Coordinates of C-alpha atoms in Angstrom, one line a residue:
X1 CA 228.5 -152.7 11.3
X2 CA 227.1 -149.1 10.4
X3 CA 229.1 -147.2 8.4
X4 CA 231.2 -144.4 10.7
X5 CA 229.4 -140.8 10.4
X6 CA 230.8 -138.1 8.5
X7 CA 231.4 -134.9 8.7
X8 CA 228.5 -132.0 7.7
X9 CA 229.6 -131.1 4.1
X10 CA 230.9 -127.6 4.5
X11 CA 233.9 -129.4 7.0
X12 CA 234.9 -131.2 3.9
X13 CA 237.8 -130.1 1.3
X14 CA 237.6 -130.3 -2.3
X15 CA 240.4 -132.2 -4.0
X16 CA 241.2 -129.2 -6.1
X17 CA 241.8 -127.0 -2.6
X18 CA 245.8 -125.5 -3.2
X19 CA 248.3 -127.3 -1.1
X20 CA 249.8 -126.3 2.2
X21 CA 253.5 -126.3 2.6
X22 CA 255.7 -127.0 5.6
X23 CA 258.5 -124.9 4.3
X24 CA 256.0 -121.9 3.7
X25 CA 257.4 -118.3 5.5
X26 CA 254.6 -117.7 7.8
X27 CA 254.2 -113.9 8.3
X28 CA 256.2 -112.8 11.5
X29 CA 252.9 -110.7 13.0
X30 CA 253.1 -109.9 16.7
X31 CA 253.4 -113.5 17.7
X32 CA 255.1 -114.2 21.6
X33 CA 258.6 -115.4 21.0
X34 CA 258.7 -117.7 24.1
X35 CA 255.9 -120.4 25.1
X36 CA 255.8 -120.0 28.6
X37 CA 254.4 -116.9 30.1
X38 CA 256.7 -114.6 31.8
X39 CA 254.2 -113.9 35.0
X40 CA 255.9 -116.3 36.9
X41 CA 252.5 -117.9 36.9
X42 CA 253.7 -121.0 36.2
X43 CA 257.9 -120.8 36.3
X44 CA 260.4 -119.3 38.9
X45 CA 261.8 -116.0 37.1
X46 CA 265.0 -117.9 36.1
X47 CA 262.7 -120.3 33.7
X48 CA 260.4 -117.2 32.2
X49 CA 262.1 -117.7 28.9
X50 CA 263.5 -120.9 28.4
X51 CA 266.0 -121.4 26.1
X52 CA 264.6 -124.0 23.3
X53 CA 266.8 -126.8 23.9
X54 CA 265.6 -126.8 27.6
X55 CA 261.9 -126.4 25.9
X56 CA 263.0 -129.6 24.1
X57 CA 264.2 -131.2 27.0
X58 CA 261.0 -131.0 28.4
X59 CA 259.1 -132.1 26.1
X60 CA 261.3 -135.5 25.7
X61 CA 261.3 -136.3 29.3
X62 CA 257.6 -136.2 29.2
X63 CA 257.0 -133.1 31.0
X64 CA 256.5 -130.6 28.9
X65 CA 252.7 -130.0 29.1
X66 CA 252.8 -131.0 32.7
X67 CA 254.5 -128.3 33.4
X68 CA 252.2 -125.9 31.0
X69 CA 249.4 -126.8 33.0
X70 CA 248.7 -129.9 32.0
X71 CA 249.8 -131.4 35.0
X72 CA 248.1 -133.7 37.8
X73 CA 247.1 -132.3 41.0
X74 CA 250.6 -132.2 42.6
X75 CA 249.3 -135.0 45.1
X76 CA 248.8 -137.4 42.2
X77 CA 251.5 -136.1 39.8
X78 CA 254.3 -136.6 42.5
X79 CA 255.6 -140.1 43.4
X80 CA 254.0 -142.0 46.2
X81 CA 255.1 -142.8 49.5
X82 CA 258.8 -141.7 48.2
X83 CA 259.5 -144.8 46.4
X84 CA 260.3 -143.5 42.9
X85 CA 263.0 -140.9 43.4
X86 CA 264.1 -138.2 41.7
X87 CA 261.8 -135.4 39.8
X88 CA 258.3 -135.1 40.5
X89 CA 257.9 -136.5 36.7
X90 CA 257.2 -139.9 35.1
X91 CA 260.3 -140.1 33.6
X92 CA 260.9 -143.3 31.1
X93 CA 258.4 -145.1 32.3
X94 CA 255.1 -144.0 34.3
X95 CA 255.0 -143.6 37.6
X96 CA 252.3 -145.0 38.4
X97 CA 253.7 -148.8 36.8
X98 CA 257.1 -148.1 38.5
X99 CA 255.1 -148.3 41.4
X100 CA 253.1 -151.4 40.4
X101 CA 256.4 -153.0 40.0
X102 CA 258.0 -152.6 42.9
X103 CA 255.0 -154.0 44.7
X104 CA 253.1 -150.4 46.0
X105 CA 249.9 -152.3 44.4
X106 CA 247.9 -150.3 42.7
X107 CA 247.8 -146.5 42.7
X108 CA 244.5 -144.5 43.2
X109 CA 242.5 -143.4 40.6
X110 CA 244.6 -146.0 37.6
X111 CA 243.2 -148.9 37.0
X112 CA 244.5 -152.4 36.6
X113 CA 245.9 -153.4 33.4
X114 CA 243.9 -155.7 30.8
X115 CA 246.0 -157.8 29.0
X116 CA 245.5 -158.0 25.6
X117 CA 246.6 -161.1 25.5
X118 CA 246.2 -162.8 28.9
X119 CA 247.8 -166.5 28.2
X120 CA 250.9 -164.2 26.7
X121 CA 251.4 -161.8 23.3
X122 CA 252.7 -163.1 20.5
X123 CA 256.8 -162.5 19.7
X124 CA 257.3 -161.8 23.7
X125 CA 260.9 -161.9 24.9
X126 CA 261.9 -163.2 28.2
X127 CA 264.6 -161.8 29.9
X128 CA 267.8 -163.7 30.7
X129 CA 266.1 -165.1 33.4
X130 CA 263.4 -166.6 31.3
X131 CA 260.8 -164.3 32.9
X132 CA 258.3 -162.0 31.0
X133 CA 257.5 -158.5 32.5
X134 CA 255.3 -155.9 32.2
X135 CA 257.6 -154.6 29.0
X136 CA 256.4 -157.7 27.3
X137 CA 252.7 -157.9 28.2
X138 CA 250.9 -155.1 26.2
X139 CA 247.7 -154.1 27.9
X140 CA 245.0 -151.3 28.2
X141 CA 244.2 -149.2 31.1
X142 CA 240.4 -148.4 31.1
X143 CA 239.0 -145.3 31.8
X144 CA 234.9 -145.5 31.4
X145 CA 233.2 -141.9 30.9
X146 CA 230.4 -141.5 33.7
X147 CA 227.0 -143.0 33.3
X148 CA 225.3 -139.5 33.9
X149 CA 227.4 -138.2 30.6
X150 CA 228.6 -141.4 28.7
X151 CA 227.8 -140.2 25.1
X152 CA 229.1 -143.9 23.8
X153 CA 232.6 -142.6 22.5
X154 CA 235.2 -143.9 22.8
X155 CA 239.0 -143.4 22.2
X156 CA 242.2 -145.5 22.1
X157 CA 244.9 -143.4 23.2
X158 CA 248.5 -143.5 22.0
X159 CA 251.4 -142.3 23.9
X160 CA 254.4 -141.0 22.4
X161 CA 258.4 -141.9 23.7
X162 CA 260.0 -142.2 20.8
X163 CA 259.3 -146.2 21.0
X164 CA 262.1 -146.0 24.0
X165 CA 259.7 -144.8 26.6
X166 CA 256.0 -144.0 27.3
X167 CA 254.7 -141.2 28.6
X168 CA 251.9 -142.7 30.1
X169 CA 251.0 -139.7 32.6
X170 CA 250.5 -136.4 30.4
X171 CA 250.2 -138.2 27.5
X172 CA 247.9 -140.9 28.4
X173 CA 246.1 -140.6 32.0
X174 CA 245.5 -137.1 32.0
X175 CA 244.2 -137.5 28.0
X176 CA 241.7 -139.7 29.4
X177 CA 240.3 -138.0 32.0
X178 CA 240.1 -134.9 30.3
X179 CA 237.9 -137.3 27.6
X180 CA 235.7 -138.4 30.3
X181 CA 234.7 -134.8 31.5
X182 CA 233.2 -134.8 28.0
X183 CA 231.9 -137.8 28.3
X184 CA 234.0 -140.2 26.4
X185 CA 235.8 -143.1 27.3
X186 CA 239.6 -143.4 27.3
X187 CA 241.3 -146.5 26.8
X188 CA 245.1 -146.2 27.1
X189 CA 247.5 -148.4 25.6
X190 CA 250.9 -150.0 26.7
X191 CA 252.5 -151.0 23.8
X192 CA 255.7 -153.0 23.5
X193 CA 258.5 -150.8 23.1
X194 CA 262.7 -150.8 22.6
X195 CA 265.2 -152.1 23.2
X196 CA 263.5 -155.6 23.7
X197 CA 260.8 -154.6 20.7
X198 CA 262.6 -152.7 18.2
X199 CA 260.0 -154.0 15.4
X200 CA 257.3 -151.4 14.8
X201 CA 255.6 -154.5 13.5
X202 CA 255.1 -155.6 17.1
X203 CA 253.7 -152.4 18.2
X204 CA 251.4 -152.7 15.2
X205 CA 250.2 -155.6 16.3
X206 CA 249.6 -154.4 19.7
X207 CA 247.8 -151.3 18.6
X208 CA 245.4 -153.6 16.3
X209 CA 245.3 -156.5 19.1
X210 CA 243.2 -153.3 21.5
X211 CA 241.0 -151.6 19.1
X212 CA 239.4 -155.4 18.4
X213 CA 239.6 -155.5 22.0
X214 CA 237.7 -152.4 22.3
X215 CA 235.4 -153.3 19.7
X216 CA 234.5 -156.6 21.0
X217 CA 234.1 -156.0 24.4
X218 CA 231.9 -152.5 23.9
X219 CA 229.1 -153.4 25.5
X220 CA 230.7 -154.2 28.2
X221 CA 232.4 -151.1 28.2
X222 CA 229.3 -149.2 27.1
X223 CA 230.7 -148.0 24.3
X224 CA 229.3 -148.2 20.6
X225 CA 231.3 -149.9 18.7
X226 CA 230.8 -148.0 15.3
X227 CA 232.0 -144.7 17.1
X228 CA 235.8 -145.8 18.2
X229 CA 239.0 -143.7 17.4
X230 CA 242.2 -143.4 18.0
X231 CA 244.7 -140.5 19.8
X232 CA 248.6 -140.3 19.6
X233 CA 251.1 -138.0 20.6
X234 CA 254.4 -137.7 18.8
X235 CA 255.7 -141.4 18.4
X236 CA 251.8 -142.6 19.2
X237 CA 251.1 -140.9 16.0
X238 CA 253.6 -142.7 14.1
X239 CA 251.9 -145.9 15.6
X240 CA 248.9 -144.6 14.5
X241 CA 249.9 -144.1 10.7
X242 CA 251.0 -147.5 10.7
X243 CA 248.2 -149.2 12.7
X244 CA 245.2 -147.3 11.7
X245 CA 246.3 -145.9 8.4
X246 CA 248.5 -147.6 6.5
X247 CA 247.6 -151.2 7.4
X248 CA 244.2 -151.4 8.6
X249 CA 242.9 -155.1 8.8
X250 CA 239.4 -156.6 8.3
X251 CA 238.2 -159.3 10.5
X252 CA 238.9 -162.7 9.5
X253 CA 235.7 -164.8 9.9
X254 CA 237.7 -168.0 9.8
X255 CA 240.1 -167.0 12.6
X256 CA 240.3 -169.2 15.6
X257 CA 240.6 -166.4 17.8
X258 CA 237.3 -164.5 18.0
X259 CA 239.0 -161.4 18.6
X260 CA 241.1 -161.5 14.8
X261 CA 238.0 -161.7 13.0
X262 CA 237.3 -158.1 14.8
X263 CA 238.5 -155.4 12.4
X264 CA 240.8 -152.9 13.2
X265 CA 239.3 -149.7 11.8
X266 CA 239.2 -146.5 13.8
X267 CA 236.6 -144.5 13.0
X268 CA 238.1 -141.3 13.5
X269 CA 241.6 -140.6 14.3
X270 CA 243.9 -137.4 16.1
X271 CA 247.0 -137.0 15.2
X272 CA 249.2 -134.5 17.4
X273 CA 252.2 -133.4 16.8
X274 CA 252.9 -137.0 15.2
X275 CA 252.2 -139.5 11.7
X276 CA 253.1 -140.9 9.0
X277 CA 252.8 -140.5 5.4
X278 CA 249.5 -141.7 4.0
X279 CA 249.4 -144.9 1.3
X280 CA 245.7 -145.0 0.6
X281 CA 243.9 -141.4 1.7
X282 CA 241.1 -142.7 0.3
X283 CA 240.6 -145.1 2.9
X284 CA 241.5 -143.1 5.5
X285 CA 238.8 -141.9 9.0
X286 CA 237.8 -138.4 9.3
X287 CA 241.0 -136.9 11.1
X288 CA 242.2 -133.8 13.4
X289 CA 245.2 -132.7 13.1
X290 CA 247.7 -130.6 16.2
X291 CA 250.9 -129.2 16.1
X292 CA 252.8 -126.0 15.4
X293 CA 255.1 -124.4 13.3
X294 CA 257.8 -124.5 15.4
X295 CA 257.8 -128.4 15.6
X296 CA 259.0 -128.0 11.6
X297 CA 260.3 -132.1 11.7
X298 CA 257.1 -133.3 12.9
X299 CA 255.1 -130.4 10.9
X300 CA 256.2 -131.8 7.5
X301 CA 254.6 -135.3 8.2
X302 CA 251.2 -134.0 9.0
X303 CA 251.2 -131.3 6.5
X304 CA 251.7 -134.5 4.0
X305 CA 248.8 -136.1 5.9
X306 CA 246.1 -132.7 5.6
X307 CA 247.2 -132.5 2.3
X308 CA 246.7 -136.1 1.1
X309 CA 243.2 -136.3 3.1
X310 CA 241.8 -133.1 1.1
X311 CA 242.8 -134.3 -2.1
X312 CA 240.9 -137.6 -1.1
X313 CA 237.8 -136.1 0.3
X314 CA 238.5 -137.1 3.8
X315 CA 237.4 -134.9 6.5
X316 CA 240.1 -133.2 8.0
X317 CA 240.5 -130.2 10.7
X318 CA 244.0 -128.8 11.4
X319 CA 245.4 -126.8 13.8
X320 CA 248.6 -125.4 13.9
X321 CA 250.1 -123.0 16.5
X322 CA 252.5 -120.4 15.8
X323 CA 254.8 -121.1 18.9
X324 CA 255.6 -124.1 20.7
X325 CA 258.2 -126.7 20.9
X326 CA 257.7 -130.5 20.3
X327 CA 255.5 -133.0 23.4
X328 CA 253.8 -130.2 24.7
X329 CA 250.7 -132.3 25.4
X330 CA 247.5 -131.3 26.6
X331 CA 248.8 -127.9 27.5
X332 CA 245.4 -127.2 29.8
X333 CA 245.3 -123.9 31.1
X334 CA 248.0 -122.8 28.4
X335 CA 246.7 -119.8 27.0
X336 CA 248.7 -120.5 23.8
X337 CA 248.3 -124.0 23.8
X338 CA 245.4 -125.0 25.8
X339 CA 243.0 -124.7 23.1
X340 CA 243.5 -127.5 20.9
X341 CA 241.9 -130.1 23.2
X342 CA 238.4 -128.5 23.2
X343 CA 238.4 -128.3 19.5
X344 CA 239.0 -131.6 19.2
X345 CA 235.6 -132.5 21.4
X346 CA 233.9 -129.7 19.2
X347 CA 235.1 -131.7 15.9
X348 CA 233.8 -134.9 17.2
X349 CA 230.4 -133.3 18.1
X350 CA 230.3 -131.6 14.0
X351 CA 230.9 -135.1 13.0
X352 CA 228.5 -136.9 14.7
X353 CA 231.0 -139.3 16.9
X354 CA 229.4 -137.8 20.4
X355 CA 225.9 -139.1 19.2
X356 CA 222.6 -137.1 19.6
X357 CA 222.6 -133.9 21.4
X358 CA 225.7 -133.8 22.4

């Protein structure tokens, strides 16, 4: 397997670049006070400055960068034929597999599960009836990019949920698609979360169970298998510190299953708003890095991380807004958060991960 590419030397950092801090007083400047605009563009009057806490809110129900713009169109955002009540927002679980669930079949435009481990995953908990649902069959939802702009990319994507829930909508589904306009696939990944699968070493072994998926099955998912990385988004991230980061596994050639002697190396990873502290930089794929300052718990973490991959020569691009709260995802359309997406495409065409030309 080729080596993954790098990033052009003037991206990289030396070791001896000074350290950022978390703490650090950033200068007050002119910045806006409030993340959403006060136009009414986007919010009733009563919501043009939201009190944080309801930002927060937001942001842990999964909605937050729906409701920056992020959002599906409101035909496929809301819930189908009435059957999910409530909100017009995923809630603790996607909409679109509360659906499958109660027997809607599938839902236009989502595609069917793959398993990752169709004869039944490893450490999976019945419930009291002895039955095993969806909750305990980790899978991938596939999203190809189009032949006419398929550059051979591809990405895992991690949705955050505090390992309680999943948003698998604005963190996930819409991730993907926005990949494929750029012509990369987006695989994205239903891990095994609380209360049945309190162990992150379960959702470890998920996350490692679908990048050897990925990588095994890339040509028949058109992808190159030497240009595979991985997104998460708040908790996602913290999956992918400990999946892709901090215990990274090589392919065992004397496995009985083909797929465990697949290693589980990302070639390049994004982090937003999300991670864990880094054991071996050294070892570590080129990375990008999202959040902002006002997100300080999650800030310190990947401040830690941009630090540690500098020291170690790792490329590394961070972007940190001013304002915003926590789980504001894509933000598309956001004029002071809908930039970060692009520049992560940009990044991955520097480094080489879109191929030639692209």
């Amino acid at each position: 397997m080729k080596s993954p590419p790098r990033l052009l030397p003037n991206l990289r950092s030396p070791g001896s670049a000074g350290k950022l801090s978390a703490d650090s007083t950033a200068p007050k400047g002119n910045f806006p006070q409030i993340l959403y605009p006060a136009d009414g563009g986007l919010f009733p009057a009563a919501f043009a400055t939201p009190a944080t806490w309801v930002r927060r809110a937001l942001g842990a129900l999964c909605v937050g960068g729906a409701l920056l713009g992020g959002g599906l169109a409101a035909a496929e955002w809301a819930p189908i034929g009435g059957i999910v009540g409530g909100p017009k927002n995923p809630g603790q679980v996607a909409y679109v597999e509360q659906l499958q669930r109660m027997g809607a079949g599938p839902v236009a435009g989502i595609p069917e599960p793959i398993l990752l481990w169709p004869q039944g995953a490893p450490e999976a908990v019945p419930d009291a009836s002895g039955v095993f649902t969806d909750e305990d069959k980790p899978a991938i939802y596939a999203f190809p990019a189009p032949a006419s702009n398929n550059t051979g990319a591809a990405v895992l994507i991690l949705p955050g949920g505090g390992f309680t829930n999943r948003c698998m909508d604005n963190e996930g589904v819409q991730v993907a698609k926005f990949l494929n306009r750029h012509g990369i696939a987006g695989f994205v990944l239903r891990y095994r979360i609380g209360p049945n699968y309190p162990s992150r070493t379960v959702s470890t072994m998920d996350a490692h169970r679908a990048m050897r998926l990925l990588r095994a099955r890339a040509t028949e998912f058109k992808i190159a298998p030497d240009r595979i990385g991985t997104i998460g988004f708040s908790a996602g991230g913290e999956l992918q510190g400990d999946a892709f980061y901090n215990a990274v596994l090589d392919g065992d050639p004397a496995a009985l299953d083909p797929l465990d002697r697949v290693s589980t190396r990302a070639n390049f990873n994004a982090l937003i708003y999300g991670g864990r502290d880094i054991r071996n930089p050294a070892a570590a794929a080129p990375t990008f890095l999202f959040n902002t300052i006002e997100d300080a718990g999650h800030l310190r973490v990947q401040v830690s991380v941009l630090n540690s991959l500098r020291q170690a020569g790792i490329p590394v691009e961070a972007h940190f807004n001013q304002v915003g709260p926590h789980g504001t995802a894509m933000s598309l359309g956001d004029p002071l958060l809908g930039d970060w997406p692009g520049l992560m495409v940009k990044w991955l065409r520097v480094g080489g991960f879109l191929g030639a030309n692209r």
